[in-house]
Every structure is written in structure tokens, then in C-alpha cells.
Amino acid sequence: IREHLSGMVDLYGEQQAMVDGRKIVLAYMRGRGYHRALKNPICKMVNWSDFERILASISADRDADERLGISADATLQDI
């Protein structure tokens, strides 16, 4: 997901990439058991540092990882 959005930043610039990237991040997360509370910060993502904070939140969401039966590292690799 980081590589995907990084390419979008290179192509469109940070501001437009983050606006367009919101739906990309939500799509990657859909169906993976993450808490709905992560949706709000994704919908408000406006710059790369917001995106990095969201990825840190995803990594810290141990409950979702346990429900899926996989480690946080595997989750980030999948996304």
C-alpha cells in the first residue's frame, strides 16, 4: 500500500494523491477485519504524514490481527 500511494504521489503530487488514495486505502482494508474507527482518519487523510500515522494505527490494531490469525507484519505485507 505504501508503494502504491508513493507512486501516486510521484504521478499526481502529494495533495491529489492523498485525496485519491483515501479510497485505495479503504479498499485495501475492506474485508481484513480492521475496526471501523480506522475509517474516519483515512477519510480525512491530506498528506503523507497522515498516511504514515494510519499505517502505524493499522499495525497497532492487534485485535484485528488476532481475529485473522496472522501477525501484524504479515498484515502490512498483504496490504
PDB file of N, CA and C in Angstrom, residues 1-75:
ATOM      1  N   ILE A   1       0.836  -1.194   0.000  1.00  0.00           N
ATOM      2  CA  ILE A   1       0.000   0.000   0.000  1.00  0.00           C
ATOM      3  C   ILE A   1       0.879   1.256   0.000  1.00  0.00           C
ATOM      4  N   ARG A   2       1.981   1.198   0.735  1.00  0.00           N
ATOM      5  CA  ARG A   2       2.908   2.343   0.769  1.00  0.00           C
ATOM      6  C   ARG A   2       3.474   2.590  -0.627  1.00  0.00           C
ATOM      7  N   GLU A   3       3.844   1.516  -1.307  1.00  0.00           N
ATOM      8  CA  GLU A   3       4.387   1.646  -2.661  1.00  0.00           C
ATOM      9  C   GLU A   3       3.330   2.198  -3.620  1.00  0.00           C
ATOM     10  N   HIS A   4       2.111   1.734  -3.464  1.00  0.00           N
ATOM     11  CA  HIS A   4       1.004   2.190  -4.314  1.00  0.00           C
ATOM     12  C   HIS A   4       0.810   3.705  -4.164  1.00  0.00           C
ATOM     13  N   LEU A   5       0.689   4.171  -2.926  1.00  0.00           N
ATOM     14  CA  LEU A   5       0.476   5.597  -2.710  1.00  0.00           C
ATOM     15  C   LEU A   5       1.708   6.428  -3.046  1.00  0.00           C
ATOM     16  N   SER A   6       2.890   5.873  -2.838  1.00  0.00           N
ATOM     17  CA  SER A   6       4.109   6.589  -3.204  1.00  0.00           C
ATOM     18  C   SER A   6       4.139   6.866  -4.709  1.00  0.00           C
ATOM     19  N   GLY A   7       3.743   5.873  -5.486  1.00  0.00           N
ATOM     20  CA  GLY A   7       3.661   6.062  -6.939  1.00  0.00           C
ATOM     21  C   GLY A   7       2.635   7.116  -7.317  1.00  0.00           C
ATOM     22  N   MET A   8       1.532   7.156  -6.581  1.00  0.00           N
ATOM     23  CA  MET A   8       0.512   8.173  -6.844  1.00  0.00           C
ATOM     24  C   MET A   8       1.038   9.568  -6.515  1.00  0.00           C
ATOM     25  N   VAL A   9       1.818   9.681  -5.435  1.00  0.00           N
ATOM     26  CA  VAL A   9       2.409  10.977  -5.073  1.00  0.00           C
ATOM     27  C   VAL A   9       3.354  11.432  -6.181  1.00  0.00           C
ATOM     28  N   ASP A  10       4.168  10.515  -6.694  1.00  0.00           N
ATOM     29  CA  ASP A  10       5.086  10.858  -7.787  1.00  0.00           C
ATOM     30  C   ASP A  10       4.326  11.321  -9.024  1.00  0.00           C
ATOM     31  N   LEU A  11       3.206  10.691  -9.299  1.00  0.00           N
ATOM     32  CA  LEU A  11       2.450  10.983 -10.507  1.00  0.00           C
ATOM     33  C   LEU A  11       1.570  12.233 -10.377  1.00  0.00           C
ATOM     34  N   TYR A  12       0.855  12.357  -9.243  1.00  0.00           N
ATOM     35  CA  TYR A  12      -0.149  13.412  -9.107  1.00  0.00           C
ATOM     36  C   TYR A  12       0.223  14.544  -8.151  1.00  0.00           C
ATOM     37  N   GLY A  13       1.272  14.343  -7.359  1.00  0.00           N
ATOM     38  CA  GLY A  13       1.585  15.301  -6.300  1.00  0.00           C
ATOM     39  C   GLY A  13       0.913  14.845  -5.012  1.00  0.00           C
ATOM     40  N   GLU A  14       1.459  15.289  -3.875  1.00  0.00           N
ATOM     41  CA  GLU A  14       1.004  14.780  -2.580  1.00  0.00           C
ATOM     42  C   GLU A  14      -0.474  15.061  -2.307  1.00  0.00           C
ATOM     43  N   GLN A  15      -0.908  16.283  -2.521  1.00  0.00           N
ATOM     44  CA  GLN A  15      -2.283  16.638  -2.176  1.00  0.00           C
ATOM     45  C   GLN A  15      -3.300  15.805  -2.948  1.00  0.00           C
ATOM     46  N   GLN A  16      -3.169  15.748  -4.246  1.00  0.00           N
ATOM     47  CA  GLN A  16      -4.130  14.988  -5.055  1.00  0.00           C
ATOM     48  C   GLN A  16      -4.016  13.493  -4.791  1.00  0.00           C
ATOM     49  N   ALA A  17      -2.802  13.001  -4.587  1.00  0.00           N
ATOM     50  CA  ALA A  17      -2.609  11.575  -4.319  1.00  0.00           C
ATOM     51  C   ALA A  17      -3.280  11.164  -3.015  1.00  0.00           C
ATOM     52  N   MET A  18      -3.229  12.021  -2.010  1.00  0.00           N
ATOM     53  CA  MET A  18      -3.852  11.674  -0.737  1.00  0.00           C
ATOM     54  C   MET A  18      -5.369  11.686  -0.846  1.00  0.00           C
ATOM     55  N   VAL A  19      -5.909  12.613  -1.601  1.00  0.00           N
ATOM     56  CA  VAL A  19      -7.361  12.645  -1.810  1.00  0.00           C
ATOM     57  C   VAL A  19      -7.796  11.374  -2.551  1.00  0.00           C
ATOM     58  N   ASP A  20      -7.111  11.053  -3.648  1.00  0.00           N
ATOM     59  CA  ASP A  20      -7.442   9.852  -4.417  1.00  0.00           C
ATOM     60  C   ASP A  20      -7.089   8.583  -3.650  1.00  0.00           C
ATOM     61  N   GLY A  21      -6.035   8.656  -2.836  1.00  0.00           N
ATOM     62  CA  GLY A  21      -5.567   7.498  -2.094  1.00  0.00           C
ATOM     63  C   GLY A  21      -6.500   7.047  -0.991  1.00  0.00           C
ATOM     64  N   ARG A  22      -7.387   7.913  -0.557  1.00  0.00           N
ATOM     65  CA  ARG A  22      -8.333   7.541   0.506  1.00  0.00           C
ATOM     66  C   ARG A  22      -9.112   6.293   0.135  1.00  0.00           C
ATOM     67  N   LYS A  23      -9.654   6.274  -1.084  1.00  0.00           N
ATOM     68  CA  LYS A  23     -10.445   5.112  -1.496  1.00  0.00           C
ATOM     69  C   LYS A  23      -9.563   3.882  -1.688  1.00  0.00           C
ATOM     70  N   ILE A  24      -8.310   4.093  -2.061  1.00  0.00           N
ATOM     71  CA  ILE A  24      -7.386   2.974  -2.228  1.00  0.00           C
ATOM     72  C   ILE A  24      -7.115   2.319  -0.876  1.00  0.00           C
ATOM     73  N   VAL A  25      -6.822   3.140   0.140  1.00  0.00           N
ATOM     74  CA  VAL A  25      -6.539   2.615   1.476  1.00  0.00           C
ATOM     75  C   VAL A  25      -7.768   1.883   2.021  1.00  0.00           C
ATOM     76  N   LEU A  26      -8.932   2.478   1.858  1.00  0.00           N
ATOM     77  CA  LEU A  26     -10.166   1.829   2.331  1.00  0.00           C
ATOM     78  C   LEU A  26     -10.398   0.496   1.616  1.00  0.00           C
ATOM     79  N   ALA A  27     -10.108   0.454   0.335  1.00  0.00           N
ATOM     80  CA  ALA A  27     -10.292  -0.787  -0.419  1.00  0.00           C
ATOM     81  C   ALA A  27      -9.333  -1.873   0.061  1.00  0.00           C
ATOM     82  N   TYR A  28      -8.080  -1.492   0.332  1.00  0.00           N
ATOM     83  CA  TYR A  28      -7.112  -2.465   0.840  1.00  0.00           C
ATOM     84  C   TYR A  28      -7.555  -3.031   2.185  1.00  0.00           C
ATOM     85  N   MET A  29      -8.167  -2.207   3.014  1.00  0.00           N
ATOM     86  CA  MET A  29      -8.551  -2.634   4.358  1.00  0.00           C
ATOM     87  C   MET A  29      -9.851  -3.426   4.388  1.00  0.00           C
ATOM     88  N   ARG A  30     -10.707  -3.226   3.411  1.00  0.00           N
ATOM     89  CA  ARG A  30     -12.016  -3.862   3.400  1.00  0.00           C
ATOM     90  C   ARG A  30     -11.886  -5.381   3.469  1.00  0.00           C
ATOM     91  N   GLY A  31     -12.628  -5.973   4.371  1.00  0.00           N
ATOM     92  CA  GLY A  31     -12.647  -7.412   4.494  1.00  0.00           C
ATOM     93  C   GLY A  31     -11.490  -8.024   5.252  1.00  0.00           C
ATOM     94  N   ARG A  32     -10.633  -7.200   5.847  1.00  0.00           N
ATOM     95  CA  ARG A  32      -9.478  -7.727   6.578  1.00  0.00           C
ATOM     96  C   ARG A  32      -9.670  -7.667   8.090  1.00  0.00           C
ATOM     97  N   GLY A  33     -10.848  -7.304   8.549  1.00  0.00           N
ATOM     98  CA  GLY A  33     -11.156  -7.358   9.968  1.00  0.00           C
ATOM     99  C   GLY A  33     -10.724  -6.154  10.786  1.00  0.00           C
ATOM    100  N   TYR A  34     -10.388  -5.050  10.146  1.00  0.00           N
ATOM    101  CA  TYR A  34      -9.971  -3.872  10.897  1.00  0.00           C
ATOM    102  C   TYR A  34     -11.168  -3.107  11.432  1.00  0.00           C
ATOM    103  N   HIS A  35     -10.965  -2.490  12.571  1.00  0.00           N
ATOM    104  CA  HIS A  35     -12.030  -1.771  13.247  1.00  0.00           C
ATOM    105  C   HIS A  35     -12.493  -0.589  12.408  1.00  0.00           C
ATOM    106  N   ARG A  36     -13.770  -0.362  12.417  1.00  0.00           N
ATOM    107  CA  ARG A  36     -14.375   0.726  11.644  1.00  0.00           C
ATOM    108  C   ARG A  36     -13.844   2.099  12.052  1.00  0.00           C
ATOM    109  N   ALA A  37     -13.352   2.220  13.288  1.00  0.00           N
ATOM    110  CA  ALA A  37     -12.824   3.508  13.761  1.00  0.00           C
ATOM    111  C   ALA A  37     -11.638   3.980  12.926  1.00  0.00           C
ATOM    112  N   LEU A  38     -10.966   3.084  12.221  1.00  0.00           N
ATOM    113  CA  LEU A  38      -9.856   3.493  11.357  1.00  0.00           C
ATOM    114  C   LEU A  38     -10.350   4.217  10.103  1.00  0.00           C
ATOM    115  N   LYS A  39     -11.622   4.067   9.777  1.00  0.00           N
ATOM    116  CA  LYS A  39     -12.161   4.679   8.558  1.00  0.00           C
ATOM    117  C   LYS A  39     -12.139   6.210   8.626  1.00  0.00           C
ATOM    118  N   ASN A  40     -12.473   6.788   9.769  1.00  0.00           N
ATOM    119  CA  ASN A  40     -12.543   8.240   9.891  1.00  0.00           C
ATOM    120  C   ASN A  40     -11.209   8.921   9.575  1.00  0.00           C
ATOM    121  N   PRO A  41     -10.088   8.492  10.185  1.00  0.00           N
ATOM    122  CA  PRO A  41      -8.826   9.152   9.839  1.00  0.00           C
ATOM    123  C   PRO A  41      -8.430   8.954   8.376  1.00  0.00           C
ATOM    124  N   ILE A  42      -8.805   7.823   7.799  1.00  0.00           N
ATOM    125  CA  ILE A  42      -8.487   7.606   6.384  1.00  0.00           C
ATOM    126  C   ILE A  42      -9.249   8.608   5.520  1.00  0.00           C
ATOM    127  N   CYS A  43     -10.503   8.841   5.852  1.00  0.00           N
ATOM    128  CA  CYS A  43     -11.323   9.779   5.076  1.00  0.00           C
ATOM    129  C   CYS A  43     -10.847  11.227   5.205  1.00  0.00           C
ATOM    130  N   LYS A  44     -10.045  11.501   6.229  1.00  0.00           N
ATOM    131  CA  LYS A  44      -9.530  12.857   6.437  1.00  0.00           C
ATOM    132  C   LYS A  44      -8.057  12.996   6.062  1.00  0.00           C
ATOM    133  N   MET A  45      -7.471  11.975   5.482  1.00  0.00           N
ATOM    134  CA  MET A  45      -6.055  11.957   5.120  1.00  0.00           C
ATOM    135  C   MET A  45      -5.762  13.039   4.077  1.00  0.00           C
ATOM    136  N   VAL A  46      -4.806  13.937   4.389  1.00  0.00           N
ATOM    137  CA  VAL A  46      -4.482  15.024   3.456  1.00  0.00           C
ATOM    138  C   VAL A  46      -3.003  15.101   3.092  1.00  0.00           C
ATOM    139  N   ASN A  47      -2.138  14.377   3.825  1.00  0.00           N
ATOM    140  CA  ASN A  47      -0.713  14.425   3.490  1.00  0.00           C
ATOM    141  C   ASN A  47      -0.043  13.102   3.854  1.00  0.00           C
ATOM    142  N   TRP A  48       1.233  12.981   3.487  1.00  0.00           N
ATOM    143  CA  TRP A  48       1.961  11.735   3.683  1.00  0.00           C
ATOM    144  C   TRP A  48       2.092  11.382   5.165  1.00  0.00           C
ATOM    145  N   SER A  49       2.270  12.376   6.029  1.00  0.00           N
ATOM    146  CA  SER A  49       2.399  12.076   7.461  1.00  0.00           C
ATOM    147  C   SER A  49       1.089  11.512   8.021  1.00  0.00           C
ATOM    148  N   ASP A  50      -0.058  11.984   7.524  1.00  0.00           N
ATOM    149  CA  ASP A  50      -1.340  11.384   7.920  1.00  0.00           C
ATOM    150  C   ASP A  50      -1.375   9.909   7.515  1.00  0.00           C
ATOM    151  N   PHE A  51      -0.926   9.633   6.318  1.00  0.00           N
ATOM    152  CA  PHE A  51      -0.893   8.268   5.811  1.00  0.00           C
ATOM    153  C   PHE A  51       0.004   7.382   6.681  1.00  0.00           C
ATOM    154  N   GLU A  52       1.178   7.880   7.057  1.00  0.00           N
ATOM    155  CA  GLU A  52       2.092   7.110   7.911  1.00  0.00           C
ATOM    156  C   GLU A  52       1.470   6.837   9.284  1.00  0.00           C
ATOM    157  N   ARG A  53       0.760   7.816   9.843  1.00  0.00           N
ATOM    158  CA  ARG A  53       0.073   7.606  11.123  1.00  0.00           C
ATOM    159  C   ARG A  53      -1.000   6.531  11.003  1.00  0.00           C
ATOM    160  N   ILE A  54      -1.699   6.514   9.888  1.00  0.00           N
ATOM    161  CA  ILE A  54      -2.729   5.499   9.655  1.00  0.00           C
ATOM    162  C   ILE A  54      -2.097   4.113   9.574  1.00  0.00           C
ATOM    163  N   LEU A  55      -0.979   4.004   8.861  1.00  0.00           N
ATOM    164  CA  LEU A  55      -0.299   2.708   8.790  1.00  0.00           C
ATOM    165  C   LEU A  55       0.160   2.251  10.168  1.00  0.00           C
ATOM    166  N   ALA A  56       0.618   3.178  10.993  1.00  0.00           N
ATOM    167  CA  ALA A  56       1.016   2.828  12.360  1.00  0.00           C
ATOM    168  C   ALA A  56      -0.190   2.334  13.156  1.00  0.00           C
ATOM    169  N   SER A  57      -1.346   2.960  12.945  1.00  0.00           N
ATOM    170  CA  SER A  57      -2.569   2.522  13.621  1.00  0.00           C
ATOM    171  C   SER A  57      -2.975   1.125  13.176  1.00  0.00           C
ATOM    172  N   ILE A  58      -2.822   0.864  11.901  1.00  0.00           N
ATOM    173  CA  ILE A  58      -3.159  -0.455  11.373  1.00  0.00           C
ATOM    174  C   ILE A  58      -2.255  -1.503  12.020  1.00  0.00           C
ATOM    175  N   SER A  59      -0.988  -1.188  12.092  1.00  0.00           N
ATOM    176  CA  SER A  59      -0.034  -2.113  12.696  1.00  0.00           C
ATOM    177  C   SER A  59      -0.339  -2.356  14.161  1.00  0.00           C
ATOM    178  N   ALA A  60      -0.809  -1.334  14.852  1.00  0.00           N
ATOM    179  CA  ALA A  60      -1.098  -1.434  16.278  1.00  0.00           C
ATOM    180  C   ALA A  60      -2.428  -2.123  16.568  1.00  0.00           C
ATOM    181  N   ASP A  61      -3.221  -2.355  15.549  1.00  0.00           N
ATOM    182  CA  ASP A  61      -4.533  -2.967  15.751  1.00  0.00           C
ATOM    183  C   ASP A  61      -4.387  -4.471  15.941  1.00  0.00           C
ATOM    184  N   ARG A  62      -3.886  -4.864  17.099  1.00  0.00           N
ATOM    185  CA  ARG A  62      -3.605  -6.275  17.394  1.00  0.00           C
ATOM    186  C   ARG A  62      -4.874  -7.120  17.442  1.00  0.00           C
ATOM    187  N   ASP A  63      -5.981  -6.521  17.830  1.00  0.00           N
ATOM    188  CA  ASP A  63      -7.218  -7.292  17.908  1.00  0.00           C
ATOM    189  C   ASP A  63      -7.605  -7.838  16.533  1.00  0.00           C
ATOM    190  N   ALA A  64      -7.477  -7.007  15.516  1.00  0.00           N
ATOM    191  CA  ALA A  64      -7.820  -7.457  14.165  1.00  0.00           C
ATOM    192  C   ALA A  64      -6.875  -8.560  13.723  1.00  0.00           C
ATOM    193  N   ASP A  65      -5.603  -8.418  14.032  1.00  0.00           N
ATOM    194  CA  ASP A  65      -4.627  -9.446  13.660  1.00  0.00           C
ATOM    195  C   ASP A  65      -4.965 -10.771  14.328  1.00  0.00           C
ATOM    196  N   GLU A  66      -5.358 -10.717  15.594  1.00  0.00           N
ATOM    197  CA  GLU A  66      -5.712 -11.946  16.303  1.00  0.00           C
ATOM    198  C   GLU A  66      -6.957 -12.584  15.690  1.00  0.00           C
ATOM    199  N   ARG A  67      -7.943 -11.774  15.328  1.00  0.00           N
ATOM    200  CA  ARG A  67      -9.158 -12.320  14.709  1.00  0.00           C
ATOM    201  C   ARG A  67      -8.836 -13.020  13.391  1.00  0.00           C
ATOM    202  N   LEU A  68      -7.861 -12.448  12.670  1.00  0.00           N
ATOM    203  CA  LEU A  68      -7.492 -13.038  11.386  1.00  0.00           C
ATOM    204  C   LEU A  68      -6.495 -14.183  11.546  1.00  0.00           C
ATOM    205  N   GLY A  69      -5.900 -14.301  12.725  1.00  0.00           N
ATOM    206  CA  GLY A  69      -4.940 -15.361  12.964  1.00  0.00           C
ATOM    207  C   GLY A  69      -3.606 -15.157  12.287  1.00  0.00           C
ATOM    208  N   ILE A  70      -3.257 -13.878  12.039  1.00  0.00           N
ATOM    209  CA  ILE A  70      -1.966 -13.584  11.403  1.00  0.00           C
ATOM    210  C   ILE A  70      -1.253 -12.500  12.183  1.00  0.00           C
ATOM    211  N   SER A  71       0.032 -12.337  11.927  1.00  0.00           N
ATOM    212  CA  SER A  71       0.820 -11.323  12.626  1.00  0.00           C
ATOM    213  C   SER A  71       0.644  -9.967  11.966  1.00  0.00           C
ATOM    214  N   ALA A  72       0.975  -8.900  12.703  1.00  0.00           N
ATOM    215  CA  ALA A  72       0.879  -7.542  12.162  1.00  0.00           C
ATOM    216  C   ALA A  72       1.809  -7.372  10.973  1.00  0.00           C
ATOM    217  N   ASP A  73       3.000  -7.986  11.007  1.00  0.00           N
ATOM    218  CA  ASP A  73       3.940  -7.876   9.894  1.00  0.00           C
ATOM    219  C   ASP A  73       3.348  -8.474   8.623  1.00  0.00           C
ATOM    220  N   ALA A  74       2.699  -9.620   8.752  1.00  0.00           N
ATOM    221  CA  ALA A  74       2.075 -10.239   7.598  1.00  0.00           C
ATOM    222  C   ALA A  74       0.946  -9.361   7.070  1.00  0.00           C
ATOM    223  N   THR A  75       0.203  -8.744   7.973  1.00  0.00           N
ATOM    224  CA  THR A  75      -0.893  -7.871   7.570  1.00  0.00           C
ATOM    225  C   THR A  75      -0.386  -6.711   6.738  1.00  0.00           C
TER     226      THR A  75
END
